[in-house]
Amino acid sequence: MPEHCVITFFKDVMEEVAAERQAIQLVENRWEDGPHPVYEIQHNGQRLAYMHGGIGASLSAALLEEVIGFGCRKFIVCGGCGVLDAGVDVGALTIVKDAVRDEGVSYHYLPPGRTVAAHPAGVAALEAELERRGVPHRIARTWTTAAPYRETPGKIAARRDEGCVTVEMEAAGLLAVAQFRGVPLGCVLYGGDDLSGAEWDNRDWQSKGDVRRRLFWLAADACLAL
């Protein structure tokens, strides 16, 4: 099993990578909802694993536990997110500094607390890769929720007051597992739907295939630098 692993939420990109790089399936990892495989490719002369992160912190955390058990030790996560500020454009990149723990998984791994921090090495690897490529980005706090249909105006305003720029469903759980298991993990998100206004704005964010592809390979390079 490769030491380095990219965890992504882009199934479309995963399929492209598998075809273009002749990916090898290392583990099928069948669950009741179907397989959650781990793949391997060669990238820049090194072995690199990649896998889908699963939707929601409970599944993501469990899959991370399993891939650590399989032998991976260094992780970069790339995904999309909602934004709490209309000034964050679709496709704009945010490196997660820390995550507000508004899910349940992290409390099974860490003492109670408001936030969980990203591993400094993960943040540094992503920042170095983005700067090397000249890609604009921010380093900021995200809000990890377990209830996307309860992202109410009051909660959104409160999370903004806490410094949250983005919202998603997995980061706090993944960061907590990584911290508990003592493995470096960084997370980078691209701006998607806008929750900052009176009405939700999808902004057609899932159609940004070019952003998703570039982000995967950026994550791959950052991961191998860990």
PDB file of C-alpha atoms in Angstrom:
ATOM      1  CA  MET A   1       0.000   0.000   0.000  1.00  0.00           C
ATOM      2  CA  PRO A   2       1.428   3.453  -0.878  1.00  0.00           C
ATOM      3  CA  GLU A   3       2.343   5.758   1.980  1.00  0.00           C
ATOM      4  CA  HIS A   4       0.671   8.760   0.319  1.00  0.00           C
ATOM      5  CA  CYS A   5      -3.070   8.980  -0.358  1.00  0.00           C
ATOM      6  CA  VAL A   6      -5.360  11.593  -1.902  1.00  0.00           C
ATOM      7  CA  ILE A   7      -8.906  11.547  -0.572  1.00  0.00           C
ATOM      8  CA  THR A   8     -11.255  13.190  -3.046  1.00  0.00           C
ATOM      9  CA  PHE A   9     -14.990  13.677  -3.452  1.00  0.00           C
ATOM     10  CA  PHE A  10     -14.834  13.958  -7.245  1.00  0.00           C
ATOM     11  CA  LYS A  11     -16.074  10.644  -8.632  1.00  0.00           C
ATOM     12  CA  ASP A  12     -15.923  12.043 -12.167  1.00  0.00           C
ATOM     13  CA  VAL A  13     -12.240  12.870 -11.789  1.00  0.00           C
ATOM     14  CA  MET A  14     -11.514   9.510 -10.184  1.00  0.00           C
ATOM     15  CA  GLU A  15     -12.902   7.747 -13.245  1.00  0.00           C
ATOM     16  CA  GLU A  16     -10.821   9.914 -15.584  1.00  0.00           C
ATOM     17  CA  VAL A  17      -7.663   9.291 -13.577  1.00  0.00           C
ATOM     18  CA  ALA A  18      -8.305   5.548 -13.552  1.00  0.00           C
ATOM     19  CA  ALA A  19      -8.582   5.498 -17.340  1.00  0.00           C
ATOM     20  CA  GLU A  20      -5.704   7.874 -18.076  1.00  0.00           C
ATOM     21  CA  ARG A  21      -3.195   6.419 -15.607  1.00  0.00           C
ATOM     22  CA  GLN A  22      -4.212   2.737 -15.729  1.00  0.00           C
ATOM     23  CA  ALA A  23      -5.037   2.759 -12.035  1.00  0.00           C
ATOM     24  CA  ILE A  24      -4.755  -0.460 -10.072  1.00  0.00           C
ATOM     25  CA  GLN A  25      -7.484  -1.303  -7.579  1.00  0.00           C
ATOM     26  CA  LEU A  26      -5.694  -2.252  -4.372  1.00  0.00           C
ATOM     27  CA  VAL A  27      -8.698  -2.906  -2.144  1.00  0.00           C
ATOM     28  CA  GLU A  28     -12.378  -3.305  -3.004  1.00  0.00           C
ATOM     29  CA  ASN A  29     -13.501  -2.478   0.554  1.00  0.00           C
ATOM     30  CA  ARG A  30     -17.134  -3.506   0.169  1.00  0.00           C
ATOM     31  CA  TRP A  31     -19.715  -1.947   2.453  1.00  0.00           C
ATOM     32  CA  GLU A  32     -23.476  -2.508   2.559  1.00  0.00           C
ATOM     33  CA  ASP A  33     -23.945   0.412   0.134  1.00  0.00           C
ATOM     34  CA  GLY A  34     -21.369  -0.994  -2.276  1.00  0.00           C
ATOM     35  CA  PRO A  35     -17.605  -0.909  -2.728  1.00  0.00           C
ATOM     36  CA  HIS A  36     -15.367   1.912  -1.515  1.00  0.00           C
ATOM     37  CA  PRO A  37     -12.182   0.989  -3.373  1.00  0.00           C
ATOM     38  CA  VAL A  38      -8.653   2.282  -2.949  1.00  0.00           C
ATOM     39  CA  TYR A  39      -6.676   2.776  -6.167  1.00  0.00           C
ATOM     40  CA  GLU A  40      -3.004   3.249  -6.968  1.00  0.00           C
ATOM     41  CA  ILE A  41      -1.296   5.194  -9.753  1.00  0.00           C
ATOM     42  CA  GLN A  42       2.258   6.247 -10.495  1.00  0.00           C
ATOM     43  CA  HIS A  43       2.693  10.017 -10.205  1.00  0.00           C
ATOM     44  CA  ASN A  44       5.992  11.834 -10.619  1.00  0.00           C
ATOM     45  CA  GLY A  45       7.775   8.527 -10.259  1.00  0.00           C
ATOM     46  CA  GLN A  46       6.142   7.680  -6.944  1.00  0.00           C
ATOM     47  CA  ARG A  47       3.328   5.460  -5.785  1.00  0.00           C
ATOM     48  CA  LEU A  48       0.127   7.333  -4.927  1.00  0.00           C
ATOM     49  CA  ALA A  49      -3.118   5.932  -3.578  1.00  0.00           C
ATOM     50  CA  TYR A  50      -6.447   7.662  -4.021  1.00  0.00           C
ATOM     51  CA  MET A  51      -9.999   7.025  -2.893  1.00  0.00           C
ATOM     52  CA  HIS A  52     -13.428   8.608  -2.604  1.00  0.00           C
ATOM     53  CA  GLY A  53     -13.978  10.175   0.796  1.00  0.00           C
ATOM     54  CA  GLY A  54     -17.631   9.228   1.217  1.00  0.00           C
ATOM     55  CA  ILE A  55     -20.376  11.725   2.001  1.00  0.00           C
ATOM     56  CA  GLY A  56     -20.732  12.891   5.593  1.00  0.00           C
ATOM     57  CA  ALA A  57     -18.276  12.799   8.466  1.00  0.00           C
ATOM     58  CA  SER A  58     -19.323   9.377   9.793  1.00  0.00           C
ATOM     59  CA  LEU A  59     -18.545   7.584   6.547  1.00  0.00           C
ATOM     60  CA  SER A  60     -15.481   9.687   5.769  1.00  0.00           C
ATOM     61  CA  ALA A  61     -13.982   9.042   9.189  1.00  0.00           C
ATOM     62  CA  ALA A  62     -14.579   5.303   8.935  1.00  0.00           C
ATOM     63  CA  LEU A  63     -13.022   5.115   5.469  1.00  0.00           C
ATOM     64  CA  LEU A  64     -10.000   7.064   6.705  1.00  0.00           C
ATOM     65  CA  GLU A  65      -9.648   4.639   9.613  1.00  0.00           C
ATOM     66  CA  GLU A  66      -9.667   1.759   7.158  1.00  0.00           C
ATOM     67  CA  VAL A  67      -7.149   3.199   4.710  1.00  0.00           C
ATOM     68  CA  ILE A  68      -4.817   3.960   7.631  1.00  0.00           C
ATOM     69  CA  GLY A  69      -5.261   0.319   8.613  1.00  0.00           C
ATOM     70  CA  PHE A  70      -4.390  -0.716   5.057  1.00  0.00           C
ATOM     71  CA  GLY A  71      -1.091   1.163   5.369  1.00  0.00           C
ATOM     72  CA  CYS A  72      -1.452   4.734   4.054  1.00  0.00           C
ATOM     73  CA  ARG A  73       0.154   7.344   6.302  1.00  0.00           C
ATOM     74  CA  LYS A  74       0.046  10.785   4.628  1.00  0.00           C
ATOM     75  CA  PHE A  75      -3.122  12.415   3.300  1.00  0.00           C
ATOM     76  CA  ILE A  76      -4.400  15.360   1.335  1.00  0.00           C
ATOM     77  CA  VAL A  77      -8.157  15.835   0.997  1.00  0.00           C
ATOM     78  CA  CYS A  78      -9.670  17.792  -1.909  1.00  0.00           C
ATOM     79  CA  GLY A  79     -13.342  18.617  -2.250  1.00  0.00           C
ATOM     80  CA  GLY A  80     -15.983  21.254  -2.789  1.00  0.00           C
ATOM     81  CA  CYS A  81     -17.815  23.376  -0.248  1.00  0.00           C
ATOM     82  CA  GLY A  82     -20.566  25.876   0.263  1.00  0.00           C
ATOM     83  CA  VAL A  83     -19.478  29.456   0.881  1.00  0.00           C
ATOM     84  CA  LEU A  84     -20.730  31.818   3.573  1.00  0.00           C
ATOM     85  CA  ASP A  85     -19.449  34.921   1.797  1.00  0.00           C
ATOM     86  CA  ALA A  86     -20.656  35.874  -1.687  1.00  0.00           C
ATOM     87  CA  GLY A  87     -17.212  37.325  -2.331  1.00  0.00           C
ATOM     88  CA  VAL A  88     -15.784  33.800  -2.510  1.00  0.00           C
ATOM     89  CA  ASP A  89     -16.013  32.957  -6.199  1.00  0.00           C
ATOM     90  CA  VAL A  90     -16.954  29.583  -7.627  1.00  0.00           C
ATOM     91  CA  GLY A  91     -13.705  27.649  -7.883  1.00  0.00           C
ATOM     92  CA  ALA A  92     -11.795  29.823  -5.390  1.00  0.00           C
ATOM     93  CA  LEU A  93      -9.531  27.674  -3.216  1.00  0.00           C
ATOM     94  CA  THR A  94      -9.490  27.551   0.569  1.00  0.00           C
ATOM     95  CA  ILE A  95      -6.948  25.621   2.613  1.00  0.00           C
ATOM     96  CA  VAL A  96      -8.652  24.503   5.805  1.00  0.00           C
ATOM     97  CA  LYS A  97      -6.941  25.971   8.878  1.00  0.00           C
ATOM     98  CA  ASP A  98      -9.421  24.456  11.307  1.00  0.00           C
ATOM     99  CA  ALA A  99     -13.020  23.261  11.408  1.00  0.00           C
ATOM    100  CA  VAL A 100     -15.965  24.049  13.660  1.00  0.00           C
ATOM    101  CA  ARG A 101     -17.110  20.708  15.052  1.00  0.00           C
ATOM    102  CA  ASP A 102     -20.837  20.755  14.306  1.00  0.00           C
ATOM    103  CA  GLU A 103     -20.960  17.016  13.585  1.00  0.00           C
ATOM    104  CA  GLY A 104     -20.674  14.070  15.946  1.00  0.00           C
ATOM    105  CA  VAL A 105     -17.701  11.993  14.884  1.00  0.00           C
ATOM    106  CA  SER A 106     -14.941  14.233  16.198  1.00  0.00           C
ATOM    107  CA  TYR A 107     -16.257  13.928  19.763  1.00  0.00           C
ATOM    108  CA  HIS A 108     -15.492  10.203  19.692  1.00  0.00           C
ATOM    109  CA  TYR A 109     -11.837  10.933  18.873  1.00  0.00           C
ATOM    110  CA  LEU A 110     -10.979  14.156  20.695  1.00  0.00           C
ATOM    111  CA  PRO A 111     -12.042  15.864  23.927  1.00  0.00           C
ATOM    112  CA  PRO A 112     -14.978  18.262  23.518  1.00  0.00           C
ATOM    113  CA  GLY A 113     -13.997  21.531  21.901  1.00  0.00           C
ATOM    114  CA  ARG A 114     -15.278  24.077  19.442  1.00  0.00           C
ATOM    115  CA  THR A 115     -12.770  23.443  16.649  1.00  0.00           C
ATOM    116  CA  VAL A 116     -10.226  20.922  15.418  1.00  0.00           C
ATOM    117  CA  ALA A 117      -7.055  22.162  13.748  1.00  0.00           C
ATOM    118  CA  ALA A 118      -5.566  20.876  10.527  1.00  0.00           C
ATOM    119  CA  HIS A 119      -2.117  19.299  10.751  1.00  0.00           C
ATOM    120  CA  PRO A 120       0.531  22.009  10.194  1.00  0.00           C
ATOM    121  CA  ALA A 121       2.411  19.838   7.699  1.00  0.00           C
ATOM    122  CA  GLY A 122      -0.732  19.375   5.617  1.00  0.00           C
ATOM    123  CA  VAL A 123      -1.431  23.096   5.567  1.00  0.00           C
ATOM    124  CA  ALA A 124       2.197  23.858   4.694  1.00  0.00           C
ATOM    125  CA  ALA A 125       2.319  21.315   1.857  1.00  0.00           C
ATOM    126  CA  LEU A 126      -0.828  22.734   0.283  1.00  0.00           C
ATOM    127  CA  GLU A 127       0.283  26.327   0.722  1.00  0.00           C
ATOM    128  CA  ALA A 128       3.674  25.593  -0.838  1.00  0.00           C
ATOM    129  CA  GLU A 129       2.099  23.857  -3.835  1.00  0.00           C
ATOM    130  CA  LEU A 130      -0.429  26.628  -4.436  1.00  0.00           C
ATOM    131  CA  GLU A 131       2.266  29.275  -4.201  1.00  0.00           C
ATOM    132  CA  ARG A 132       4.525  27.285  -6.528  1.00  0.00           C
ATOM    133  CA  ARG A 133       1.730  27.250  -9.095  1.00  0.00           C
ATOM    134  CA  GLY A 134       0.793  30.879  -8.496  1.00  0.00           C
ATOM    135  CA  VAL A 135      -2.782  29.960  -7.562  1.00  0.00           C
ATOM    136  CA  PRO A 136      -4.670  32.504  -5.415  1.00  0.00           C
ATOM    137  CA  HIS A 137      -6.006  30.991  -2.216  1.00  0.00           C
ATOM    138  CA  ARG A 138      -6.977  31.665   1.370  1.00  0.00           C
ATOM    139  CA  ILE A 139      -6.296  29.787   4.592  1.00  0.00           C
ATOM    140  CA  ALA A 140      -9.440  29.833   6.683  1.00  0.00           C
ATOM    141  CA  ARG A 141     -11.882  28.131   9.017  1.00  0.00           C
ATOM    142  CA  THR A 142     -14.613  25.834   7.751  1.00  0.00           C
ATOM    143  CA  TRP A 143     -17.895  24.780   9.343  1.00  0.00           C
ATOM    144  CA  THR A 144     -18.504  21.035   9.326  1.00  0.00           C
ATOM    145  CA  THR A 145     -22.195  20.273   9.683  1.00  0.00           C
ATOM    146  CA  ALA A 146     -24.145  17.028   9.812  1.00  0.00           C
ATOM    147  CA  ALA A 147     -27.411  18.683   8.767  1.00  0.00           C
ATOM    148  CA  PRO A 148     -27.163  20.526   5.435  1.00  0.00           C
ATOM    149  CA  TYR A 149     -30.887  21.245   5.376  1.00  0.00           C
ATOM    150  CA  ARG A 150     -30.585  23.035   8.723  1.00  0.00           C
ATOM    151  CA  GLU A 151     -28.058  25.620   7.559  1.00  0.00           C
ATOM    152  CA  THR A 152     -30.436  28.347   8.684  1.00  0.00           C
ATOM    153  CA  PRO A 153     -29.811  32.103   8.308  1.00  0.00           C
ATOM    154  CA  GLY A 154     -29.169  32.401  12.026  1.00  0.00           C
ATOM    155  CA  LYS A 155     -26.635  29.593  12.050  1.00  0.00           C
ATOM    156  CA  ILE A 156     -24.911  30.932   8.942  1.00  0.00           C
ATOM    157  CA  ALA A 157     -24.579  34.364  10.553  1.00  0.00           C
ATOM    158  CA  ALA A 158     -23.238  32.808  13.756  1.00  0.00           C
ATOM    159  CA  ARG A 159     -20.662  30.730  11.890  1.00  0.00           C
ATOM    160  CA  ARG A 160     -19.539  33.798   9.949  1.00  0.00           C
ATOM    161  CA  ASP A 161     -19.055  35.589  13.262  1.00  0.00           C
ATOM    162  CA  GLU A 162     -16.791  32.704  14.312  1.00  0.00           C
ATOM    163  CA  GLY A 163     -14.659  33.227  11.224  1.00  0.00           C
ATOM    164  CA  CYS A 164     -16.017  30.437   9.027  1.00  0.00           C
ATOM    165  CA  VAL A 165     -15.704  31.059   5.301  1.00  0.00           C
ATOM    166  CA  THR A 166     -16.930  27.684   4.042  1.00  0.00           C
ATOM    167  CA  VAL A 167     -19.293  24.874   5.016  1.00  0.00           C
ATOM    168  CA  GLU A 168     -19.069  21.162   4.262  1.00  0.00           C
ATOM    169  CA  MET A 169     -19.799  17.817   5.927  1.00  0.00           C
ATOM    170  CA  GLU A 170     -16.516  15.971   6.412  1.00  0.00           C
ATOM    171  CA  ALA A 171     -13.503  18.076   7.422  1.00  0.00           C
ATOM    172  CA  ALA A 172     -13.880  18.030  11.216  1.00  0.00           C
ATOM    173  CA  GLY A 173     -14.295  14.265  11.267  1.00  0.00           C
ATOM    174  CA  LEU A 174     -11.311  13.665   9.009  1.00  0.00           C
ATOM    175  CA  LEU A 175      -9.093  16.063  10.939  1.00  0.00           C
ATOM    176  CA  ALA A 176     -10.092  14.441  14.229  1.00  0.00           C
ATOM    177  CA  VAL A 177      -9.304  10.916  13.039  1.00  0.00           C
ATOM    178  CA  ALA A 178      -5.977  12.062  11.601  1.00  0.00           C
ATOM    179  CA  GLN A 179      -5.047  13.784  14.856  1.00  0.00           C
ATOM    180  CA  PHE A 180      -6.072  10.754  16.915  1.00  0.00           C
ATOM    181  CA  ARG A 181      -4.086   8.373  14.706  1.00  0.00           C
ATOM    182  CA  GLY A 182      -1.072  10.666  14.473  1.00  0.00           C
ATOM    183  CA  VAL A 183      -1.005  11.042  10.693  1.00  0.00           C
ATOM    184  CA  PRO A 184      -0.635  14.312   8.748  1.00  0.00           C
ATOM    185  CA  LEU A 185      -3.702  15.358   6.766  1.00  0.00           C
ATOM    186  CA  GLY A 186      -4.400  18.588   4.910  1.00  0.00           C
ATOM    187  CA  CYS A 187      -7.621  19.694   3.266  1.00  0.00           C
ATOM    188  CA  VAL A 188      -8.270  22.053   0.346  1.00  0.00           C
ATOM    189  CA  LEU A 189     -11.748  23.046  -0.873  1.00  0.00           C
ATOM    190  CA  TYR A 190     -13.061  24.874  -3.905  1.00  0.00           C
ATOM    191  CA  GLY A 191     -15.891  27.365  -3.565  1.00  0.00           C
ATOM    192  CA  GLY A 192     -19.252  26.007  -4.643  1.00  0.00           C
ATOM    193  CA  ASP A 193     -22.812  27.007  -3.832  1.00  0.00           C
ATOM    194  CA  ASP A 194     -23.457  30.316  -2.066  1.00  0.00           C
ATOM    195  CA  LEU A 195     -25.358  30.278   1.239  1.00  0.00           C
ATOM    196  CA  SER A 196     -24.757  33.917   2.132  1.00  0.00           C
ATOM    197  CA  GLY A 197     -27.889  35.457   0.623  1.00  0.00           C
ATOM    198  CA  ALA A 198     -31.600  35.344   1.338  1.00  0.00           C
ATOM    199  CA  GLU A 199     -31.895  32.419  -1.085  1.00  0.00           C
ATOM    200  CA  TRP A 200     -29.567  29.526  -1.833  1.00  0.00           C
ATOM    201  CA  ASP A 201     -27.564  29.958  -5.038  1.00  0.00           C
ATOM    202  CA  ASN A 202     -26.287  26.716  -6.577  1.00  0.00           C
ATOM    203  CA  ARG A 203     -23.978  28.637  -8.954  1.00  0.00           C
ATOM    204  CA  ASP A 204     -23.756  25.455 -11.071  1.00  0.00           C
ATOM    205  CA  TRP A 205     -20.732  24.548  -8.980  1.00  0.00           C
ATOM    206  CA  GLN A 206     -20.615  20.823  -9.702  1.00  0.00           C
ATOM    207  CA  SER A 207     -20.130  21.480 -13.421  1.00  0.00           C
ATOM    208  CA  LYS A 208     -16.622  22.906 -12.902  1.00  0.00           C
ATOM    209  CA  GLY A 209     -14.784  19.877 -14.246  1.00  0.00           C
ATOM    210  CA  ASP A 210     -11.619  21.791 -15.046  1.00  0.00           C
ATOM    211  CA  VAL A 211     -11.394  23.093 -11.470  1.00  0.00           C
ATOM    212  CA  ARG A 212     -11.961  19.624 -10.063  1.00  0.00           C
ATOM    213  CA  ARG A 213      -9.302  18.034 -12.274  1.00  0.00           C
ATOM    214  CA  ARG A 214      -6.707  20.685 -11.478  1.00  0.00           C
ATOM    215  CA  LEU A 215      -7.466  20.425  -7.783  1.00  0.00           C
ATOM    216  CA  PHE A 216      -6.979  16.661  -7.790  1.00  0.00           C
ATOM    217  CA  TRP A 217      -3.520  16.924  -9.349  1.00  0.00           C
ATOM    218  CA  LEU A 218      -2.604  19.819  -7.093  1.00  0.00           C
ATOM    219  CA  ALA A 219      -3.582  17.643  -4.130  1.00  0.00           C
ATOM    220  CA  ALA A 220      -1.513  14.786  -5.551  1.00  0.00           C
ATOM    221  CA  ASP A 221       1.605  16.957  -5.776  1.00  0.00           C
ATOM    222  CA  ALA A 222       1.064  18.355  -2.281  1.00  0.00           C
ATOM    223  CA  CYS A 223       0.521  14.873  -0.878  1.00  0.00           C
ATOM    224  CA  LEU A 224       3.779  13.548  -2.304  1.00  0.00           C
ATOM    225  CA  ALA A 225       5.563  16.514  -0.707  1.00  0.00           C
ATOM    226  CA  LEU A 226       4.433  15.439   2.772  1.00  0.00           C
TER     227      LEU A 226
END
